[in-house]
mmCIF file of C-alpha atoms and ligand atoms in Angstrom:
data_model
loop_
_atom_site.group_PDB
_atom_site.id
_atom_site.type_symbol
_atom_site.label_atom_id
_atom_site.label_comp_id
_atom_site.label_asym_id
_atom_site.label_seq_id
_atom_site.Cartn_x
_atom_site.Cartn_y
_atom_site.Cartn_z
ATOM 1 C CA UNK A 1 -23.321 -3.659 24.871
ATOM 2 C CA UNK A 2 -22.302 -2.658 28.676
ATOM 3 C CA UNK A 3 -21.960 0.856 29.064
ATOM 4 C CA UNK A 4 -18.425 1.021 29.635
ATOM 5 C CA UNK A 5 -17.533 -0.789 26.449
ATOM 6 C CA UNK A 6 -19.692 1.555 24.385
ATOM 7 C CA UNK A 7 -18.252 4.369 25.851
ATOM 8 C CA UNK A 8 -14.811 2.682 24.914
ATOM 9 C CA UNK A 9 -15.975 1.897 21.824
ATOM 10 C CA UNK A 10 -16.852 5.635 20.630
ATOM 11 C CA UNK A 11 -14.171 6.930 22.078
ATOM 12 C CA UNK A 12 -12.069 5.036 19.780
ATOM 13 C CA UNK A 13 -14.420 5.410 16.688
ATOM 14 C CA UNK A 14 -13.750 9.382 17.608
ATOM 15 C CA UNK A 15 -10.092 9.119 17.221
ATOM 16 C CA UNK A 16 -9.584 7.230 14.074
ATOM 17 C CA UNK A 17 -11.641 9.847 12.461
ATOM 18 C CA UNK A 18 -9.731 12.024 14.213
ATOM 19 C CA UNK A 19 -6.828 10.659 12.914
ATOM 20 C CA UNK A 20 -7.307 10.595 9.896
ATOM 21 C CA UNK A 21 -8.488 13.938 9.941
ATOM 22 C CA UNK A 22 -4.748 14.919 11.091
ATOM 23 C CA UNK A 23 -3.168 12.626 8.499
ATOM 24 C CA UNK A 24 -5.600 14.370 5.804
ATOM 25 C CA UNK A 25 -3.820 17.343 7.240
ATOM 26 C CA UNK A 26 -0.488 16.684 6.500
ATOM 27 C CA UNK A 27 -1.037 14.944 3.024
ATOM 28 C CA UNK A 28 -2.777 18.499 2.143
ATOM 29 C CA UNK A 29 0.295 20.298 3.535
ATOM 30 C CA UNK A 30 2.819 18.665 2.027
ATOM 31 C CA UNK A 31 1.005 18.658 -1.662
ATOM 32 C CA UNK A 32 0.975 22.337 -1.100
ATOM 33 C CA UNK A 33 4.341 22.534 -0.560
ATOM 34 C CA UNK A 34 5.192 20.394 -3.175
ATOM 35 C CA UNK A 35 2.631 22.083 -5.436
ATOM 36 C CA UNK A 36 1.020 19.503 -6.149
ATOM 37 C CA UNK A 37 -3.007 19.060 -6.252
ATOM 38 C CA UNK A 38 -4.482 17.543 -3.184
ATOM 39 C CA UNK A 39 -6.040 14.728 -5.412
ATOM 40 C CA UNK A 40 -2.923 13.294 -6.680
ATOM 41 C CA UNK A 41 -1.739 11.475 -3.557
ATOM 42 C CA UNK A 42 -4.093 8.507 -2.581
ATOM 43 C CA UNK A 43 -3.826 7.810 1.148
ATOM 44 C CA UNK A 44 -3.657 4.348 1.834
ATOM 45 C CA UNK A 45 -4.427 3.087 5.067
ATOM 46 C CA UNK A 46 -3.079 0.404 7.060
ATOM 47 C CA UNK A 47 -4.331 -1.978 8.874
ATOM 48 C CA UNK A 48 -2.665 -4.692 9.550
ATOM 49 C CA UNK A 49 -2.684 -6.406 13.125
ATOM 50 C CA UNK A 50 -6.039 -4.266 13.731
ATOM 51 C CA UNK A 51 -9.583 -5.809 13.631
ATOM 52 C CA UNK A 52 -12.152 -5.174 10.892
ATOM 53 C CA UNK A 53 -13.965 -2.932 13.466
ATOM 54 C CA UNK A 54 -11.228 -0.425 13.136
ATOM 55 C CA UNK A 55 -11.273 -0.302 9.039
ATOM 56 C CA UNK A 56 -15.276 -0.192 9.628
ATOM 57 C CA UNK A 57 -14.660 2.933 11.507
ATOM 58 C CA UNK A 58 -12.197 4.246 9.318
ATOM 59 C CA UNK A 59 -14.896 3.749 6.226
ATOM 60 C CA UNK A 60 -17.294 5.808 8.065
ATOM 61 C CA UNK A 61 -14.678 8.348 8.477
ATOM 62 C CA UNK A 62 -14.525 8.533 4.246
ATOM 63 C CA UNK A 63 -11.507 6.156 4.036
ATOM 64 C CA UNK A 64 -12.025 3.667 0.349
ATOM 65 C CA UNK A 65 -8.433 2.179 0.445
ATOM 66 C CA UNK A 66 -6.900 -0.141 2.741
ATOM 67 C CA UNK A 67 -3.360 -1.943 2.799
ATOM 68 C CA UNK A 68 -2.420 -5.472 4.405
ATOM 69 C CA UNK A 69 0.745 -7.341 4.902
ATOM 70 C CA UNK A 70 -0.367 -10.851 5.802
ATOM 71 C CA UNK A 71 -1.975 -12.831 3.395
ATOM 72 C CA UNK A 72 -3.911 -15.193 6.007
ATOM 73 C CA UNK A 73 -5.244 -11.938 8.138
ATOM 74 C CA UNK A 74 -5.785 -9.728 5.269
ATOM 75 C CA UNK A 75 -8.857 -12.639 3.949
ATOM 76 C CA UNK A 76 -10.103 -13.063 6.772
ATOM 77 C CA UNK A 77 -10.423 -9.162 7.318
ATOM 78 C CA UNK A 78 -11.912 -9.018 3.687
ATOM 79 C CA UNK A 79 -14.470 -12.133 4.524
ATOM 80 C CA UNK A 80 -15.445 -10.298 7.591
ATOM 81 C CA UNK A 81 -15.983 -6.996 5.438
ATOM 82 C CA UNK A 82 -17.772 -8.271 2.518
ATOM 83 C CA UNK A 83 -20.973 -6.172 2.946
ATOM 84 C CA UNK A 84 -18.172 -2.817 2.159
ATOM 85 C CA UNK A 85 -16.530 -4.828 -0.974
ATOM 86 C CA UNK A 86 -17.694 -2.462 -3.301
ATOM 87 C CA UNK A 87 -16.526 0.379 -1.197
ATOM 88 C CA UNK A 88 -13.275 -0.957 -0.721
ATOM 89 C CA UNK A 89 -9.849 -1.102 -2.153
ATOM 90 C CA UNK A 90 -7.826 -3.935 -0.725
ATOM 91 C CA UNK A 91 -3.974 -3.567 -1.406
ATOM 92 C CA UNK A 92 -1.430 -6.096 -0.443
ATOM 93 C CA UNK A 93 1.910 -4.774 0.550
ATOM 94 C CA UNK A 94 3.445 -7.281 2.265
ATOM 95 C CA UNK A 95 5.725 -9.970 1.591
ATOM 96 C CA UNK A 96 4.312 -12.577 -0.884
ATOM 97 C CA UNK A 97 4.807 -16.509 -0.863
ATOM 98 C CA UNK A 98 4.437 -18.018 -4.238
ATOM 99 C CA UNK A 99 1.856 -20.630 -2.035
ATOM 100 C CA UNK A 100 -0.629 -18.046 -1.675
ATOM 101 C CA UNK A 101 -0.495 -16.004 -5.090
ATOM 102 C CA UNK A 102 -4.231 -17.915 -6.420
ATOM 103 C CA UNK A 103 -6.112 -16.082 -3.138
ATOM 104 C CA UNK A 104 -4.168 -13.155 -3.484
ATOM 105 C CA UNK A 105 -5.059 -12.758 -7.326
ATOM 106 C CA UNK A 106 -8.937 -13.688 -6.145
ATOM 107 C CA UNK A 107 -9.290 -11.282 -3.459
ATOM 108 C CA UNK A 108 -7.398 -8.074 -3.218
ATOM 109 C CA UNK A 109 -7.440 -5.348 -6.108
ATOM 110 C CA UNK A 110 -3.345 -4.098 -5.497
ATOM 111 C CA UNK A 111 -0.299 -6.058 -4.480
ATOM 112 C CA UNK A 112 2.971 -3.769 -4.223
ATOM 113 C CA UNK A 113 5.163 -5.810 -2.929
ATOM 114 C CA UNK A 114 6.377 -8.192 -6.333
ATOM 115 C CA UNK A 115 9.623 -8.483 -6.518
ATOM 116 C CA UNK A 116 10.424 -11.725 -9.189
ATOM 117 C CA UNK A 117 8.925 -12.598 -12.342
ATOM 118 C CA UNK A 118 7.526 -16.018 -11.498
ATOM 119 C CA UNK A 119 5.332 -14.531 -8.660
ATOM 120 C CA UNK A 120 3.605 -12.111 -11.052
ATOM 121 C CA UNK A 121 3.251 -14.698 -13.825
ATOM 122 C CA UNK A 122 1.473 -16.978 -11.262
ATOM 123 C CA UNK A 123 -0.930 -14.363 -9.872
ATOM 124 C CA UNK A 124 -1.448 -13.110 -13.544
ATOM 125 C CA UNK A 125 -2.436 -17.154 -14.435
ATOM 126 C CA UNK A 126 -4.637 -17.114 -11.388
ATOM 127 C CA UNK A 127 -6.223 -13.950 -11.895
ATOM 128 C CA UNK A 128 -9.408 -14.705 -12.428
ATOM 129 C CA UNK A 129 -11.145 -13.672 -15.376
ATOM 130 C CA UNK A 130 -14.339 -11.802 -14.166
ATOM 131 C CA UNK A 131 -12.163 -9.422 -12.827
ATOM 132 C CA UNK A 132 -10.609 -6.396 -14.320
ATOM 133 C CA UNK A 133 -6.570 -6.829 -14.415
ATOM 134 C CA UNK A 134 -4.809 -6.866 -10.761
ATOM 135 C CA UNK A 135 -2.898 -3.510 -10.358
ATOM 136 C CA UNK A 136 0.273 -4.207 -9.757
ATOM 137 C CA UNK A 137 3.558 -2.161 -8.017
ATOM 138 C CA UNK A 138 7.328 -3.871 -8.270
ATOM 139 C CA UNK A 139 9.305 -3.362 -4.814
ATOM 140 C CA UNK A 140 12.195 -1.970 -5.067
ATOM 141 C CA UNK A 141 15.240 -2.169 -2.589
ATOM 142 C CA UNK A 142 16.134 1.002 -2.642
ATOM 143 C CA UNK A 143 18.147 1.583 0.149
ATOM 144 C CA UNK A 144 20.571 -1.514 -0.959
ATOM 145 C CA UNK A 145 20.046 -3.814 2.146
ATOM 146 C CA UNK A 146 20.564 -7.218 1.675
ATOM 147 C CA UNK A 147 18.067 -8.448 4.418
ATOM 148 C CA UNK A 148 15.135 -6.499 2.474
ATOM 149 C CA UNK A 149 13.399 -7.684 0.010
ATOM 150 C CA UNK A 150 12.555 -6.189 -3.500
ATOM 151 C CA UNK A 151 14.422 -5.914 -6.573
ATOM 152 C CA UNK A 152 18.324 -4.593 -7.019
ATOM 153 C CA UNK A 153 17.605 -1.592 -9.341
ATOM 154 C CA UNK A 154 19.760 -2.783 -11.902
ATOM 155 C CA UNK A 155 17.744 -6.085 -12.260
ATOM 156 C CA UNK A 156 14.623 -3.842 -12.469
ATOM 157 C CA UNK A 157 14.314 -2.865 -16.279
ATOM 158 C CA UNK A 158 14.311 -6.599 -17.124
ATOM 159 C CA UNK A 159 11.574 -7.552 -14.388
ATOM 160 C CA UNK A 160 9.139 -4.474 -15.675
ATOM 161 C CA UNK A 161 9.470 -5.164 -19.088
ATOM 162 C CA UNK A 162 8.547 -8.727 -18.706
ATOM 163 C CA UNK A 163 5.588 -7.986 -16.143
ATOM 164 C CA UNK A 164 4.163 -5.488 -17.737
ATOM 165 C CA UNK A 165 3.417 -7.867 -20.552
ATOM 166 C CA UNK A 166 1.559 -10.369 -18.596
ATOM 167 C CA UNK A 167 -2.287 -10.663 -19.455
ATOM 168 C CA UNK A 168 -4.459 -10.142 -16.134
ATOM 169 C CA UNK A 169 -1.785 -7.781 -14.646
ATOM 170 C CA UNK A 170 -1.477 -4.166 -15.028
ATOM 171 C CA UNK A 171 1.788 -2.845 -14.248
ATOM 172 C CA UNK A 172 0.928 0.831 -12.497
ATOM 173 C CA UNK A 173 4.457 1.372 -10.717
ATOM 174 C CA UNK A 174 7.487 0.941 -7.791
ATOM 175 C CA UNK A 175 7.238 0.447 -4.519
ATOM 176 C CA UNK A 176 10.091 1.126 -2.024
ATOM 177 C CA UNK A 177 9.983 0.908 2.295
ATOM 178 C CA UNK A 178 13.499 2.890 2.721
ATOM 179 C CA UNK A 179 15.944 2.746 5.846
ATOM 180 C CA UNK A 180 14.450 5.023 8.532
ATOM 181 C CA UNK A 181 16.167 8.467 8.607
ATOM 182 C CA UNK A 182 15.368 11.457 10.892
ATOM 183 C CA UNK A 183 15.936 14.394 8.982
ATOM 184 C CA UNK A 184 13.971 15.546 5.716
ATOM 185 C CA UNK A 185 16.728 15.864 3.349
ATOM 186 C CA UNK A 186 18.098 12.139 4.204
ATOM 187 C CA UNK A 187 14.047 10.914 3.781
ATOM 188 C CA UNK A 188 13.838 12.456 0.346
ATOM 189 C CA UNK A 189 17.151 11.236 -1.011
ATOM 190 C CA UNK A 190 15.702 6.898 -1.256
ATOM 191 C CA UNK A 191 12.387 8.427 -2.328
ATOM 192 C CA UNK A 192 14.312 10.659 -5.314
ATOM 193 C CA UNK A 193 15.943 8.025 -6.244
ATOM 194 C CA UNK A 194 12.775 5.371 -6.500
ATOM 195 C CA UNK A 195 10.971 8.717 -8.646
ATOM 196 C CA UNK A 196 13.968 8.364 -10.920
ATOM 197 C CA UNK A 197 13.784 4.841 -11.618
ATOM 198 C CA UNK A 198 10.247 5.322 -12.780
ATOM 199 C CA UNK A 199 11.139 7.990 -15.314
ATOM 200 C CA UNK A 200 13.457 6.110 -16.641
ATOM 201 C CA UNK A 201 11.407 2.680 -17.175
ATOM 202 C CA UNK A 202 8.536 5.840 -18.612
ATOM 203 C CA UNK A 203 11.101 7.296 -21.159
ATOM 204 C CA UNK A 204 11.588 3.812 -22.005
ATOM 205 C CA UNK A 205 7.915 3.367 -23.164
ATOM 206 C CA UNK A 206 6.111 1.632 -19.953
ATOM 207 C CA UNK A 207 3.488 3.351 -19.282
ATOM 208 C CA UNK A 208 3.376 4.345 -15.849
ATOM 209 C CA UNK A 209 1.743 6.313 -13.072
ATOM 210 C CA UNK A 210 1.985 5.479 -9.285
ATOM 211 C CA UNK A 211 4.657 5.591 -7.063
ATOM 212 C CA UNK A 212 3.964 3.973 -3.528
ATOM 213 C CA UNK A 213 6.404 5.340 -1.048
ATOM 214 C CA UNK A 214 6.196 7.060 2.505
ATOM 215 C CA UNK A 215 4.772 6.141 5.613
ATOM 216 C CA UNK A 216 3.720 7.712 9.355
ATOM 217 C CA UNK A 217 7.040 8.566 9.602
ATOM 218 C CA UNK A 218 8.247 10.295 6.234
ATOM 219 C CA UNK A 219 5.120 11.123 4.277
ATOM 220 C CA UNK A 220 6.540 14.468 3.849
ATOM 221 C CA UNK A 221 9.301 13.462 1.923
ATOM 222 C CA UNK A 222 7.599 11.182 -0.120
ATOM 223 C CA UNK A 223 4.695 13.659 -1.735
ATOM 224 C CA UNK A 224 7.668 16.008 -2.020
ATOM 225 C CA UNK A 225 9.177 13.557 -4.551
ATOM 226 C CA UNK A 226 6.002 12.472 -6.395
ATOM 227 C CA UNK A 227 4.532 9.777 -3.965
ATOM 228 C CA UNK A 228 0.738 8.796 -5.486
ATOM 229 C CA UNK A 229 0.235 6.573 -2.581
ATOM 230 C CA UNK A 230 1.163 7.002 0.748
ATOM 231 C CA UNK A 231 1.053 3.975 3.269
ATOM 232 C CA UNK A 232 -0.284 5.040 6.504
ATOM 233 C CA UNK A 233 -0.482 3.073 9.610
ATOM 234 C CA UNK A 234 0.656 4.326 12.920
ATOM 235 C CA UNK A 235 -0.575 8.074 12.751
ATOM 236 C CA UNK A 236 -4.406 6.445 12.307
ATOM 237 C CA UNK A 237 -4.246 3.527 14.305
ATOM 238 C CA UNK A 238 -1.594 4.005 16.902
ATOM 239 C CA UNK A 239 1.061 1.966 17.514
ATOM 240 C CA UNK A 240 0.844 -2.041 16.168
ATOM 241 C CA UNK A 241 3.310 -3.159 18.543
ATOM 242 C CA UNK A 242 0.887 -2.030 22.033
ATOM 243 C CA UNK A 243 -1.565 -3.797 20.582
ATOM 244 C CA UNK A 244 -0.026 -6.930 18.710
ATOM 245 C CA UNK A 245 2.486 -7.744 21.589
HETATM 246 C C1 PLP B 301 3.349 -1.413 8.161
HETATM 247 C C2 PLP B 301 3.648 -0.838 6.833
HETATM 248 C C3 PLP B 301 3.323 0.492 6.523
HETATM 249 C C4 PLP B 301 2.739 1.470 7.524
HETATM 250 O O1 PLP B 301 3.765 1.930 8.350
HETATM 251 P P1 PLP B 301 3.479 3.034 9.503
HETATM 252 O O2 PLP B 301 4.828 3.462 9.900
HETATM 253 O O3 PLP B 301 2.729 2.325 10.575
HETATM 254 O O4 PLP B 301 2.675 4.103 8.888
HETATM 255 C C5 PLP B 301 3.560 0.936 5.232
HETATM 256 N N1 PLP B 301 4.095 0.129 4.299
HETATM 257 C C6 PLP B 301 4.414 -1.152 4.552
HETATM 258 C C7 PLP B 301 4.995 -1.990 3.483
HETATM 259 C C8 PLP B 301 4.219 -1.670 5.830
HETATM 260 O O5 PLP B 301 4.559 -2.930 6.067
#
């Protein structure tokens, strides 16, 4: 490798770790103001629109769990990665076409983004049986718009009950991407109201434990109302759209 592209190249292996480092920071801050234990918020990173050279780099920094939106890029990534497959959780939590639910029940270990029966019950039938069970979040449109995607909470009851009794799945929890908001108290209100939905489908008898809500932007308020996984992008990679175009 030229000099100058090595040079470039550690200097950007040095601040992913560093990155992460500061992300790490503000997971731990946050769980100790929410008093919670450091352990019980997974960070999940994401890394969409960047190359499998910047998840290698973010392995070597400790990282084990990685999120994608797009199906096509996301295989590819995990094709290019296969010597870390063991080492690494892949998530899905973008949007899902029923077209691609058979490679999306082969390859990743997550999706979060379900948001209608039929797709689960096809990537339940595709799952493939040496396996263990897909994990499995239900999006929820929290926030109420009707451009995003996810279910209306009042359809949600219905749509976890009959999930959660497919074969190869196993229903773990909700999944919500709120409307932006600047200050703290506005963040936490959407992700409240996502940690209420889940105790209620709980007191009803589903068992479950993982709420996957906050990003770069509002991880704070997220761990502060029970986030297990945060979805973290931007604050490890920089920003998708210098780089995407
Ligand atoms: C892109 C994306 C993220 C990461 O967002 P950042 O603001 O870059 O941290 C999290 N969740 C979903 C569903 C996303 O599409």
């Amino acid at each position: 490798m030229p000099r100058k592209a090595l040079r470039d190249t550690r200097r950007i292996m040095a601040t992913i770790a560093a990155n992460i480092q500061q992300v790490r920071a503000r997971i731990g801050a946050a769980c100790a103001a929410a008093q919670r234990p450091v352990q019980s918020v997974t960070l999940l990173v994401v890394s969409k629109t960047f190359g499998a050279g910047a998840v290698r780099e973010a392995v070597a920094a400790g990282e084990t769990c990685f999120g994608e939106n797009y199906v096509q890029e996301a295989v590819d990534k995990i094709g290019a990665l296969a010597d870390l497959r063991d080492r690494i959780e892949w998530h899905l939590i973008g949007p899902l076409q029923s077209n691609k639910t058979r490679i999306v029940a082969e390859r990743f270990d997550w999706v979060h983004s379900v948001d209608r029966l039929k797709t689960a019950q096809r990537l339940s039938e595709h799952r493939p049986a040496h396996l263990p069970p897909l994990q499995m979040c239900l999006q929820v449109n929290i926030s109420g718009e009707a451009s995003k995607s996810g279910v209306a909470p009042q359809q949600l009851p219905a749509l976890a009950r009959a999930v959660a009794s497919l074969p190869r799945l196993r229903l773990r929890g909700l999944m919500a991407i709120p409307e932006p908001a600047e200050a703290l108290e506005a963040q936490r209100m959407p992700h409240a109201a996502l940690r209420r939905l889940m105790q209620r489908l709980q007191a009803d008898g589903l068992l479950l434990d993982t709420l996957s809500m906050g990003m770069t932007a509002d991880l704070e308020a997220a761990i502060l109302e029970g986030a297990t996984i945060v979805r973290v992008g931007t604050a490890i990679f920089g920003s998708r759209a210098a780089v995407s175009g």
